[in-house]
Short mmCIF file of C-alpha atoms in Angstrom, two decimals:
data_model
loop_
_atom_site.label_atom_id
_atom_site.label_comp_id
_atom_site.label_asym_id
_atom_site.label_seq_id
_atom_site.Cartn_x
_atom_site.Cartn_y
_atom_site.Cartn_z
CA MET A 1 -16.15 7.51 -79.59
CA GLN A 2 -15.43 8.28 -75.97
CA ARG A 3 -18.68 8.73 -74.10
CA LEU A 4 -19.63 10.64 -70.95
CA ARG A 5 -19.51 8.29 -67.99
CA TYR A 6 -22.45 10.12 -66.53
CA GLY A 7 -24.54 9.92 -69.75
CA VAL A 8 -26.82 12.50 -71.14
CA VAL A 9 -28.85 14.16 -68.33
CA PHE A 10 -31.98 16.07 -69.09
CA LEU A 11 -33.46 18.54 -66.62
CA LEU A 12 -36.61 17.41 -64.89
CA CYS A 13 -35.91 13.74 -65.87
CA ILE A 14 -33.23 12.86 -63.29
CA GLN A 15 -34.25 9.66 -61.58
CA ALA A 16 -34.57 9.31 -57.85
CA SER A 17 -31.37 7.40 -57.78
CA GLY A 18 -29.65 10.72 -58.43
CA LEU A 19 -30.24 11.53 -54.77
CA VAL A 20 -27.61 9.03 -53.87
CA ALA A 21 -24.06 10.14 -54.56
CA GLN A 22 -23.38 7.58 -57.31
CA ASP A 23 -21.07 9.57 -59.61
CA ARG A 24 -17.52 10.60 -58.81
CA THR A 25 -17.24 13.76 -56.73
CA ILE A 26 -14.44 15.59 -55.00
CA SER A 27 -16.16 14.74 -51.69
CA ARG A 28 -19.26 12.61 -50.86
CA ASP A 29 -22.18 13.60 -48.68
CA SER A 30 -22.83 11.47 -45.60
CA SER A 31 -24.96 8.34 -46.09
CA PRO A 32 -28.68 8.53 -45.29
CA ARG A 33 -29.83 7.09 -42.04
CA GLN A 34 -30.94 3.48 -42.17
CA ASN A 35 -34.67 4.00 -41.97
CA PRO A 36 -37.03 1.27 -43.31
CA ALA A 37 -39.69 3.77 -44.36
CA PHE A 38 -37.09 5.83 -46.25
CA ALA A 39 -35.72 2.73 -47.99
CA LYS A 40 -39.18 1.66 -48.98
CA GLY A 41 -39.95 5.18 -50.26
CA MET A 42 -36.78 5.08 -52.36
CA ALA A 43 -37.85 1.82 -53.89
CA TYR A 44 -41.23 3.26 -54.78
CA GLN A 45 -39.60 6.39 -56.21
CA ILE A 46 -37.16 4.45 -58.36
CA SER A 47 -40.08 2.40 -59.80
CA GLY A 48 -42.11 5.57 -60.56
CA ARG A 49 -44.73 5.13 -57.80
CA HIS A 50 -44.31 8.65 -56.46
CA ALA A 51 -47.55 8.93 -54.55
CA ASP A 52 -46.64 5.77 -52.57
CA ALA A 53 -43.11 7.08 -52.16
CA ILE A 54 -44.38 10.29 -50.59
CA LEU A 55 -46.41 8.40 -48.01
CA GLU A 56 -43.33 6.38 -46.97
CA PHE A 57 -41.10 9.49 -46.88
CA GLN A 58 -43.70 11.26 -44.71
CA ASP A 59 -43.58 8.30 -42.33
CA ALA A 60 -39.78 8.50 -42.37
CA LEU A 61 -39.96 12.15 -41.36
CA HIS A 62 -41.15 11.18 -37.89
CA ALA A 63 -37.75 9.65 -37.18
CA ASP A 64 -35.54 11.63 -39.62
CA SER A 65 -36.22 15.16 -40.83
CA SER A 66 -32.93 15.43 -42.63
CA ALA A 67 -32.46 17.35 -45.90
CA LEU A 68 -32.12 14.02 -47.71
CA VAL A 69 -35.65 12.94 -46.71
CA LEU A 70 -37.16 16.33 -47.50
CA SER A 71 -35.42 16.39 -50.87
CA ALA A 72 -36.76 12.94 -51.65
CA ILE A 73 -40.30 14.15 -50.94
CA SER A 74 -39.70 17.23 -53.07
CA ARG A 75 -38.49 15.11 -55.99
CA SER A 76 -41.60 12.94 -56.00
CA TYR A 77 -43.86 15.96 -55.88
CA LEU A 78 -41.86 17.36 -58.85
CA GLN A 79 -42.40 14.16 -60.79
CA LEU A 80 -46.12 14.35 -60.05
CA GLY A 81 -46.27 17.95 -61.32
CA LYS A 82 -47.17 19.37 -57.93
CA LEU A 83 -44.61 22.19 -58.11
CA ASP A 84 -45.68 24.30 -55.16
CA HIS A 85 -45.36 21.27 -52.86
CA ALA A 86 -42.03 20.42 -54.44
CA LEU A 87 -40.75 23.94 -53.85
CA GLN A 88 -41.97 23.91 -50.24
CA TYR A 89 -40.04 20.76 -49.35
CA ALA A 90 -36.93 21.73 -51.27
CA GLU A 91 -36.71 25.08 -49.46
CA GLN A 92 -37.25 23.37 -46.15
CA ALA A 93 -34.48 20.89 -46.95
CA ILE A 94 -32.04 23.77 -47.62
CA ARG A 95 -33.06 25.44 -44.41
CA ASN A 96 -32.15 22.24 -42.59
CA ASP A 97 -28.91 21.79 -44.47
CA ALA A 98 -27.57 24.49 -46.79
CA THR A 99 -24.62 22.26 -47.74
CA SER A 100 -26.80 19.63 -49.43
CA LYS A 101 -26.04 19.51 -53.19
CA GLU A 102 -29.06 17.34 -53.78
CA SER A 103 -31.38 19.86 -52.12
CA TRP A 104 -30.05 22.77 -54.20
CA GLU A 105 -30.34 20.59 -57.30
CA ILE A 106 -34.00 19.73 -56.72
CA LEU A 107 -34.70 23.33 -55.88
CA ALA A 108 -33.13 24.39 -59.21
CA GLU A 109 -35.16 21.82 -61.14
CA THR A 110 -38.36 22.98 -59.50
CA PHE A 111 -37.70 26.61 -60.29
CA ILE A 112 -37.08 25.72 -63.92
CA ALA A 113 -40.25 23.61 -64.10
CA LYS A 114 -42.14 26.70 -62.82
CA GLY A 115 -40.54 28.81 -65.55
CA LEU A 116 -38.31 30.69 -63.15
CA TYR A 117 -35.09 30.19 -65.14
CA GLU A 118 -32.94 32.76 -63.38
CA LYS A 119 -33.78 31.41 -59.98
CA GLY A 120 -32.90 27.93 -61.22
CA VAL A 121 -29.53 29.19 -62.37
CA GLN A 122 -28.95 30.87 -58.99
CA ALA A 123 -29.68 27.59 -57.20
CA TYR A 124 -27.17 25.74 -59.42
CA GLU A 125 -24.60 28.43 -58.69
CA GLN A 126 -24.89 27.50 -54.98
CA ILE A 127 -23.89 23.91 -55.91
CA LEU A 128 -20.51 25.08 -57.28
CA SER A 129 -19.19 25.82 -53.82
CA LEU A 130 -20.21 22.39 -52.56
CA HIS A 131 -17.94 20.15 -54.60
CA PRO A 132 -20.44 19.38 -57.39
CA THR A 133 -20.51 16.03 -59.14
CA GLU A 134 -19.63 15.69 -62.81
CA ARG A 135 -23.32 15.15 -63.57
CA GLN A 136 -24.28 18.31 -61.79
CA LEU A 137 -21.65 20.31 -63.66
CA PHE A 138 -22.81 18.84 -66.96
CA THR A 139 -26.46 19.52 -66.19
CA PHE A 140 -25.69 23.09 -65.19
CA GLY A 141 -23.71 23.62 -68.42
CA ARG A 142 -26.55 22.27 -70.46
CA LEU A 143 -28.95 24.63 -68.69
CA LEU A 144 -26.75 27.61 -69.55
CA GLU A 145 -25.92 26.74 -73.13
CA PRO A 146 -28.92 28.33 -74.89
CA THR A 147 -28.74 31.74 -73.18
CA ASN A 148 -25.26 32.24 -71.65
CA ALA A 149 -22.44 30.87 -73.71
CA LYS A 150 -19.72 32.49 -71.59
CA ARG A 151 -20.94 31.06 -68.30
CA ALA A 152 -21.64 27.67 -69.87
CA SER A 153 -18.07 27.70 -71.14
CA GLU A 154 -16.73 28.34 -67.64
CA ILE A 155 -18.75 25.42 -66.22
CA TYR A 156 -17.56 22.99 -68.89
CA GLU A 157 -13.98 24.19 -68.36
CA LEU A 158 -14.29 23.17 -64.71
CA LEU A 159 -15.62 19.79 -65.83
CA VAL A 160 -12.81 18.95 -68.30
CA ARG A 161 -10.19 20.20 -65.86
CA SER A 162 -10.84 17.18 -63.66
CA SER A 163 -12.19 14.83 -66.37
CA PRO A 164 -11.06 15.48 -69.95
CA ASN A 165 -13.79 14.31 -72.36
CA ALA A 166 -14.17 14.61 -76.12
CA ASP A 167 -17.91 15.31 -76.01
CA ILE A 168 -17.45 18.16 -73.55
CA TYR A 169 -14.62 19.62 -75.65
CA LEU A 170 -17.01 19.55 -78.64
CA ARG A 171 -19.58 21.44 -76.65
CA LEU A 172 -16.94 23.97 -75.62
CA SER A 173 -15.92 24.41 -79.29
CA LYS A 174 -19.49 25.33 -80.26
CA LEU A 175 -19.73 27.78 -77.33
CA TYR A 176 -16.39 29.38 -78.25
CA LYS A 177 -17.61 29.64 -81.86
CA ARG A 178 -20.69 31.56 -80.67
CA GLN A 179 -18.38 33.97 -78.79
CA GLY A 180 -15.97 34.34 -81.68
CA LEU A 181 -13.10 32.77 -79.72
CA THR A 182 -11.48 30.96 -82.63
CA GLN A 183 -8.16 30.15 -81.00
CA ARG A 184 -9.83 28.66 -77.92
CA ARG A 185 -12.09 26.75 -80.24
CA ILE A 186 -9.08 25.30 -82.03
CA SER A 187 -7.43 24.38 -78.72
CA VAL A 188 -10.33 22.31 -77.44
CA LEU A 189 -10.92 20.69 -80.80
CA GLU A 190 -7.29 19.62 -80.93
CA LYS A 191 -7.70 18.07 -77.43
CA ALA A 192 -10.92 16.38 -78.56
CA ASN A 193 -9.15 15.00 -81.65
CA GLN A 194 -6.42 13.53 -79.43
CA LEU A 195 -9.00 11.74 -77.31
CA ASP A 196 -11.20 10.56 -80.16
CA ARG A 197 -9.20 10.25 -83.36
CA GLY A 198 -11.21 9.70 -86.53
CA ASN A 199 -14.39 11.29 -85.19
CA PRO A 200 -15.90 12.98 -88.27
CA GLY A 201 -17.66 15.70 -86.27
CA ILE A 202 -14.43 16.71 -84.55
CA ILE A 203 -12.37 16.59 -87.72
CA SER A 204 -14.96 18.64 -89.62
CA ASP A 205 -15.12 21.31 -86.91
CA LEU A 206 -11.32 21.42 -86.56
CA ILE A 207 -10.83 21.81 -90.28
CA GLN A 208 -13.42 24.57 -90.33
CA ALA A 209 -11.77 26.35 -87.41
CA TYR A 210 -8.32 26.12 -88.97
CA MET A 211 -9.71 27.62 -92.18
CA GLN A 212 -11.51 30.45 -90.39
CA ALA A 213 -8.33 31.28 -88.48
CA GLY A 214 -6.35 31.43 -91.71
CA ARG A 215 -4.32 28.37 -90.83
CA PHE A 216 -4.82 26.83 -94.26
CA GLU A 217 -1.78 24.55 -94.29
CA GLU A 218 -2.91 22.84 -91.03
CA ALA A 219 -6.39 22.45 -92.39
CA MET A 220 -5.09 20.82 -95.62
CA ALA A 221 -2.77 18.57 -93.70
CA LEU A 222 -5.64 17.34 -91.50
CA ALA A 223 -7.89 16.90 -94.51
CA GLN A 224 -5.25 14.61 -96.11
CA ASP A 225 -4.51 12.67 -92.89
CA GLY A 226 -5.43 9.00 -93.22
CA GLY A 227 -3.98 8.42 -96.62
CA THR A 228 -3.88 10.36 -99.88
CA THR A 229 -4.99 7.48 -102.07
CA LEU A 230 -8.20 6.58 -100.20
CA GLN A 231 -11.33 8.31 -101.34
CA GLU A 232 -12.84 7.94 -97.94
CA TYR A 233 -11.28 7.58 -94.47
CA ASP A 234 -13.41 5.69 -91.94
CA GLY A 235 -16.40 6.34 -94.17
CA TYR A 236 -15.84 10.07 -94.06
CA ASP A 237 -14.33 12.21 -96.76
CA ARG A 238 -12.12 14.73 -95.02
CA TRP A 239 -11.12 16.50 -98.22
CA MET A 240 -14.77 17.09 -98.98
CA CYS A 241 -15.10 18.73 -95.60
CA LEU A 242 -12.32 21.10 -96.44
CA LEU A 243 -13.99 21.96 -99.76
CA ARG A 244 -17.39 22.41 -98.16
CA THR A 245 -15.85 24.83 -95.62
CA ILE A 246 -14.42 26.95 -98.40
CA TYR A 247 -17.63 26.74 -100.38
CA ASP A 248 -19.79 27.81 -97.43
CA ASP A 249 -17.74 30.84 -96.45
CA SER A 250 -17.20 33.58 -99.08
CA ASP A 251 -14.74 35.32 -96.78
CA ILE A 252 -12.47 32.29 -96.84
CA VAL A 253 -12.67 32.25 -100.66
CA GLN A 254 -11.39 35.84 -100.63
CA GLN A 255 -8.63 35.12 -98.05
CA MET A 256 -7.46 32.07 -99.94
CA GLN A 257 -7.17 33.57 -103.39
CA SER A 258 -3.46 32.75 -103.63
CA GLU A 259 -3.88 29.21 -102.20
CA LEU A 260 -7.07 28.25 -104.04
CA PRO A 261 -5.48 27.12 -107.31
CA ALA A 262 -3.28 24.63 -105.36
CA VAL A 263 -6.36 23.35 -103.42
CA LEU A 264 -8.19 22.85 -106.69
CA ASP A 265 -5.29 21.07 -108.28
CA LYS A 266 -4.93 18.91 -105.16
CA THR A 267 -8.57 17.91 -105.49
CA ILE A 268 -7.88 16.60 -109.01
CA ALA A 269 -4.91 14.59 -107.64
CA LEU A 270 -6.66 13.24 -104.48
CA ARG A 271 -10.23 12.82 -105.62
CA PRO A 272 -10.20 12.26 -109.42
CA ASN A 273 -13.24 9.94 -109.13
CA SER A 274 -15.38 11.78 -106.60
CA TYR A 275 -18.25 13.59 -108.26
CA ASN A 276 -19.10 15.54 -105.11
CA CYS A 277 -15.50 16.76 -104.56
CA LEU A 278 -15.00 17.69 -108.18
CA LEU A 279 -18.34 19.49 -108.41
CA THR A 280 -17.74 21.41 -105.16
CA ALA A 281 -14.21 22.32 -106.24
CA GLY A 282 -15.59 23.44 -109.59
CA THR A 283 -18.11 25.63 -107.85
CA ILE A 284 -15.39 27.22 -105.75
CA ALA A 285 -13.43 27.92 -108.91
CA LEU A 286 -16.55 29.61 -110.41
CA ARG A 287 -17.00 31.67 -107.24
CA SER A 288 -13.36 32.83 -107.42
CA ASN A 289 -13.69 33.66 -111.16
CA ASN A 290 -11.22 30.97 -112.14
CA ALA A 291 -13.08 29.83 -115.30
CA GLN A 292 -10.17 27.71 -116.55
CA GLN A 293 -9.91 25.46 -113.49
CA ALA A 294 -13.72 25.46 -113.19
CA GLU A 295 -14.12 24.00 -116.68
CA VAL A 296 -11.57 21.26 -115.97
CA LEU A 297 -13.13 20.27 -112.67
CA LEU A 298 -16.71 20.40 -113.97
CA GLN A 299 -15.83 18.33 -117.04
CA MET A 300 -14.27 15.75 -114.75
CA ALA A 301 -17.34 15.76 -112.55
CA ALA A 302 -19.63 15.17 -115.55
CA ARG A 303 -17.57 12.16 -116.56
CA GLN A 304 -18.25 10.55 -113.15
CA SER A 305 -21.95 10.48 -113.83
CA SER A 306 -23.62 7.24 -114.84
CA PRO A 307 -25.49 6.82 -118.18
CA TYR A 308 -28.71 6.84 -116.14
CA ASN A 309 -28.30 10.35 -114.73
CA ARG A 310 -25.81 11.90 -117.11
CA PHE A 311 -28.36 14.16 -118.75
CA ASP A 312 -29.50 15.51 -115.37
CA VAL A 313 -25.92 16.05 -114.24
CA ILE A 314 -25.07 17.99 -117.38
CA LEU A 315 -28.13 20.24 -117.02
CA HIS A 316 -27.32 20.76 -113.32
CA ILE A 317 -23.74 21.85 -114.05
CA GLY A 318 -24.85 24.10 -116.89
CA ASP A 319 -27.41 25.72 -114.65
CA LEU A 320 -24.76 26.06 -111.92
CA CYS A 321 -22.43 28.00 -114.32
CA LEU A 322 -25.33 30.25 -115.30
CA ARG A 323 -26.30 30.97 -111.65
CA MET A 324 -22.62 31.75 -110.91
CA GLN A 325 -22.71 34.46 -113.61
CA GLN A 326 -20.69 32.40 -116.10
CA PRO A 327 -23.08 32.13 -119.11
CA MET A 328 -20.28 31.71 -121.63
CA LEU A 329 -18.85 28.78 -119.68
CA ALA A 330 -22.35 27.32 -119.32
CA SER A 331 -22.79 27.53 -123.11
CA GLN A 332 -19.41 25.90 -123.79
CA PHE A 333 -20.08 23.17 -121.27
CA LEU A 334 -23.45 22.27 -122.69
CA ARG A 335 -22.20 22.43 -126.27
CA SER A 336 -19.43 19.91 -125.47
CA ASN A 337 -21.59 17.54 -123.34
CA LEU A 338 -25.20 17.82 -124.41
CA ASN A 339 -26.21 15.38 -127.13
CA GLU A 340 -29.92 15.60 -126.51
CA THR A 341 -30.90 19.16 -127.54
CA SER A 342 -34.61 18.54 -128.37
CA ASN A 343 -35.53 18.12 -124.72
CA PRO A 344 -37.72 20.98 -123.31
CA ARG A 345 -35.67 21.17 -120.14
CA ALA A 346 -32.48 21.55 -122.20
CA ASP A 347 -34.16 24.18 -124.39
CA MET A 348 -35.28 26.13 -121.29
CA LEU A 349 -31.74 26.24 -119.94
CA LEU A 350 -30.23 27.07 -123.37
CA GLY A 351 -32.81 29.84 -123.69
CA ASP A 352 -31.80 31.24 -120.31
CA ILE A 353 -28.15 31.14 -121.33
CA ARG A 354 -28.76 32.88 -124.69
CA PHE A 355 -30.83 35.56 -122.83
CA ALA A 356 -27.92 36.07 -120.33
CA LEU A 357 -25.57 36.47 -123.31
CA HIS A 358 -27.94 39.07 -124.81
CA ASP A 359 -28.73 36.82 -127.77
CA THR A 360 -32.44 37.46 -127.77
CA VAL A 361 -33.02 35.78 -131.13
CA GLY A 362 -31.28 32.58 -130.00
CA ALA A 363 -33.26 32.71 -126.71
CA ILE A 364 -36.55 33.00 -128.63
CA THR A 365 -35.58 29.99 -130.73
CA HIS A 366 -34.92 27.80 -127.66
CA TYR A 367 -37.97 28.94 -125.71
CA THR A 368 -40.14 28.35 -128.78
CA ASN A 369 -38.66 24.80 -129.07
CA ALA A 370 -39.43 24.25 -125.39
CA VAL A 371 -43.11 25.16 -125.71
CA THR A 372 -43.40 23.24 -128.90
CA SER A 373 -42.24 20.11 -127.06
CA ASN A 374 -44.16 20.96 -123.88
CA PRO A 375 -46.88 23.62 -124.21
CA SER A 376 -47.46 23.63 -120.43
CA LEU A 377 -44.21 25.42 -119.61
CA VAL A 378 -45.46 28.64 -118.09
CA ASP A 379 -41.99 30.11 -117.58
CA ALA A 380 -41.11 29.62 -121.21
CA TRP A 381 -44.25 31.44 -122.34
CA ILE A 382 -43.39 34.31 -119.97
CA GLN A 383 -39.86 34.57 -121.35
CA LEU A 384 -41.28 34.57 -124.89
CA GLY A 385 -43.68 37.39 -123.89
CA ILE A 386 -40.77 39.43 -122.55
CA LEU A 387 -38.54 38.82 -125.61
CA HIS A 388 -41.17 39.44 -128.25
CA ASP A 389 -42.02 42.69 -126.40
CA LEU A 390 -38.33 43.70 -126.54
CA HIS A 391 -38.43 43.02 -130.26
CA GLY A 392 -41.56 45.11 -130.64
CA ASP A 393 -43.69 42.19 -131.76
CA ASP A 394 -46.79 43.00 -129.77
CA ALA A 395 -48.95 40.33 -131.26
CA GLN A 396 -46.52 37.54 -130.42
CA SER A 397 -45.84 38.99 -126.99
CA ASP A 398 -49.59 39.25 -126.17
CA ALA A 399 -50.15 35.69 -127.36
CA ALA A 400 -47.32 34.37 -125.21
CA TYR A 401 -48.65 36.12 -122.06
CA ARG A 402 -52.18 34.86 -122.78
CA ASN A 403 -50.88 31.33 -123.08
CA ALA A 404 -49.09 31.69 -119.72
CA LEU A 405 -52.21 33.06 -118.07
CA ALA A 406 -54.42 30.39 -119.59
CA LEU A 407 -52.21 27.82 -117.85
CA ASN A 408 -52.14 29.82 -114.56
CA PRO A 409 -54.60 32.78 -114.45
CA ARG A 410 -52.94 34.17 -111.30
CA GLN A 411 -49.36 33.94 -112.42
CA PRO A 412 -48.09 37.32 -111.10
CA VAL A 413 -45.20 37.92 -113.50
CA ALA A 414 -47.28 37.16 -116.59
CA ALA A 415 -50.18 39.30 -115.33
CA ASN A 416 -47.95 42.24 -114.39
CA ASN A 417 -45.90 42.26 -117.64
CA TYR A 418 -48.96 41.89 -119.82
CA ALA A 419 -50.69 44.73 -117.95
CA PHE A 420 -47.66 46.99 -118.33
CA SER A 421 -47.41 46.18 -122.03
CA LEU A 422 -51.08 46.97 -122.60
CA VAL A 423 -51.08 50.23 -120.71
CA ASN A 424 -47.94 51.48 -122.48
CA ARG A 425 -49.79 50.93 -125.75
CA GLY A 426 -52.92 52.66 -124.47
CA ARG A 427 -54.91 49.48 -125.02
CA GLY A 428 -57.33 47.54 -122.80
CA LEU A 429 -57.07 49.69 -119.68
CA ASP A 430 -59.78 47.73 -117.91
CA THR A 431 -57.97 44.43 -118.70
CA ALA A 432 -54.68 45.98 -117.66
CA GLU A 433 -56.14 47.13 -114.32
CA HIS A 434 -57.54 43.65 -113.65
CA LEU A 435 -54.21 41.99 -114.56
CA SER A 436 -52.15 44.41 -112.51
CA TRP A 437 -54.37 44.04 -109.46
CA THR A 438 -54.16 40.24 -109.79
CA ALA A 439 -50.34 40.45 -109.71
CA LEU A 440 -50.37 42.85 -106.76
CA GLN A 441 -52.70 40.61 -104.76
CA ALA A 442 -50.21 37.76 -105.22
CA GLN A 443 -47.19 39.88 -104.16
CA PRO A 444 -48.41 43.04 -102.31
CA GLY A 445 -44.91 44.19 -101.51
CA ASN A 446 -43.37 43.87 -104.97
CA ALA A 447 -42.12 47.30 -106.01
CA ALA A 448 -42.38 46.54 -109.72
CA PHE A 449 -46.01 45.42 -109.39
CA LEU A 450 -46.83 48.52 -107.32
CA ASP A 451 -45.28 50.70 -110.03
CA THR A 452 -47.33 48.95 -112.75
CA TYR A 453 -50.52 49.44 -110.89
CA ALA A 454 -49.71 53.15 -110.26
CA TRP A 455 -49.01 53.57 -113.95
CA VAL A 456 -52.35 51.91 -114.87
CA MET A 457 -54.11 54.31 -112.50
CA TYR A 458 -52.30 57.27 -114.08
CA LYS A 459 -53.25 56.19 -117.61
CA SER A 460 -56.80 55.70 -116.35
CA GLY A 461 -56.92 59.28 -114.89
CA LYS A 462 -57.07 58.13 -111.26
CA MET A 463 -54.24 60.41 -110.10
CA GLU A 464 -54.69 60.20 -106.32
CA LYS A 465 -54.61 56.41 -106.41
CA ALA A 466 -51.71 56.55 -108.85
CA TYR A 467 -49.76 58.81 -106.37
CA GLN A 468 -50.58 56.42 -103.45
CA TYR A 469 -49.17 53.39 -105.19
CA ILE A 470 -46.13 55.01 -106.81
CA MET A 471 -45.07 56.24 -103.36
CA LEU A 472 -45.39 52.69 -102.03
CA ALA A 473 -43.17 51.47 -104.90
CA ILE A 474 -40.54 54.12 -104.13
CA GLN A 475 -40.55 53.29 -100.43
CA ARG A 476 -39.75 49.67 -101.27
CA ASP A 477 -37.24 50.21 -104.04
CA GLY A 478 -37.08 53.55 -105.74
CA THR A 479 -35.73 52.88 -109.24
CA ALA A 480 -35.27 55.45 -112.00
CA MET A 481 -38.46 54.27 -113.64
CA HIS A 482 -40.39 54.75 -110.43
CA TYR A 483 -39.18 58.39 -110.16
CA GLU A 484 -39.92 59.03 -113.79
CA HIS A 485 -43.51 57.84 -113.27
CA LEU A 486 -43.74 59.89 -110.07
CA GLY A 487 -42.85 62.95 -112.11
CA HIS A 488 -45.66 62.35 -114.60
CA ILE A 489 -48.16 61.75 -111.77
CA LEU A 490 -47.10 64.89 -109.81
CA ASN A 491 -47.30 66.98 -112.97
CA ALA A 492 -50.80 65.66 -113.59
CA LEU A 493 -51.69 66.61 -110.00
CA GLY A 494 -50.59 70.19 -110.67
CA ASN A 495 -47.22 70.00 -108.97
CA PRO A 496 -44.63 70.71 -111.77
CA VAL A 497 -41.91 71.61 -109.18
CA GLY A 498 -42.20 68.18 -107.58
CA ALA A 499 -42.37 66.60 -110.99
CA VAL A 500 -39.10 68.24 -112.06
CA GLU A 501 -37.40 67.06 -108.86
CA ALA A 502 -38.56 63.49 -109.49
CA TRP A 503 -37.35 63.55 -113.11
CA GLU A 504 -33.97 64.95 -112.02
CA THR A 505 -33.67 62.11 -109.50
CA ALA A 506 -34.44 59.60 -112.28
CA LEU A 507 -31.89 61.15 -114.55
CA GLN A 508 -29.20 61.06 -111.85
CA MET A 509 -29.91 57.39 -111.29
CA GLU A 510 -29.83 56.52 -114.99
CA PRO A 511 -28.16 59.22 -117.12
CA GLN A 512 -29.12 57.37 -120.28
CA ARG A 513 -32.74 58.58 -119.88
CA LEU A 514 -31.84 61.63 -121.92
CA TYR A 515 -35.45 62.28 -122.94
CA LEU A 516 -36.13 63.39 -119.39
CA ARG A 517 -33.97 66.48 -119.94
CA ARG A 518 -36.60 67.84 -122.34
CA LEU A 519 -39.30 67.34 -119.74
CA ILE A 520 -37.17 69.04 -117.08
CA ASP A 521 -36.42 72.03 -119.26
CA THR A 522 -40.09 72.33 -120.25
CA TYR A 523 -41.55 72.37 -116.75
CA ARG A 524 -38.73 74.00 -114.77
#
């Protein structure tokens, strides 16, 4: 990789040798006077003996009060952390010679050390009219990068105009990206790639920029450059970079709908043995609702796993399909690849899949198998509590929630759900209140938990408290159930008009709550 000749310069850490015009400039300052005290002071400064350096420079001032000597004193005071003294000598140096780049530079560094960022920037701006060195331009650009991308870009543009450099082009590309200047970003990345071919960082950024600009053919060509039969090029998989760019940007997935099938087929042709490429391509296919290509790619990815991690890979891919809203594909994939079905992890995933497919009986079977193999699976007990409740099996549901809470007494979902189940049956209101409050303490902003606690308060006859918490739930979410509960609470508080309005809102949100029509007609 091409490197900056002037190296990486950090503010406040420039050595005293920086006072001598060592790096290439458009014009050089005049040489310092040959003063033994000054020379000795410079030697001390370079070796880090700044207190001794100051004494020698002070002696040199008797014969030479030039800006160079004053700046040298200022720099040593800066290194010693005596910022007021450093500022005093830097300002005196500039009064003596306003054309001294070094004096303006030390003034800028001192301002920045004092936390006066804007004054530091203003001092660096003065250097621009004095034929700055490459180092000074680079340092100024670095100073501006965090807060002023536009001005930092302008400074780096000046720098590469006289000295093209891949590292600076990379910095420019990141600044242009922040400003949304995609075409400029592409231009500097192309120049960087010419100067430093094979640099993974440049290639990755350029592929990404091409993709974001909709220049898909150029991105694919660059991703294939270096040979179509090699899985890696210079230790870096360009094709994987292309896939990751697509994967990370949902807008690109939408823009590439017509090109995606070809990209996915090309992945099979170019990277048939790369688990990462095949898995990423399969995920892209899932995201674009291309189940057919997704299945092919994911099956190929599974075949790349070793016998030692095959089970984990299969579960990972099955879970991926489920998370990408493809439960049927997840089921088919596991059925064709999973030999070990008695594993509790497998049963948990299979239970989740059956639940997503609305097969509650199958889900109960798998979750039951999971807790039979491993009774400490809290999540499985919670799911069993939910499912048995849906089936109206209160005894089984209660037992499942109690098992979950025995393992983790403060598990918020188990506590909330069990409380809601109890209060709806009019049983154990004190227990329900304790459980609901436990859940709410764990997640105070959870709208469902706020609603449960409000409903417990309503059933317990504590209407003011019920109203307080149902309004908190509505402020955070406002579901049809929340408005239904609000109606009951308002009616109990003697506000039937408000109750009817709340029930009408709930009915508008979920028209299937037909039973609310009777309440509305009764209390209107």
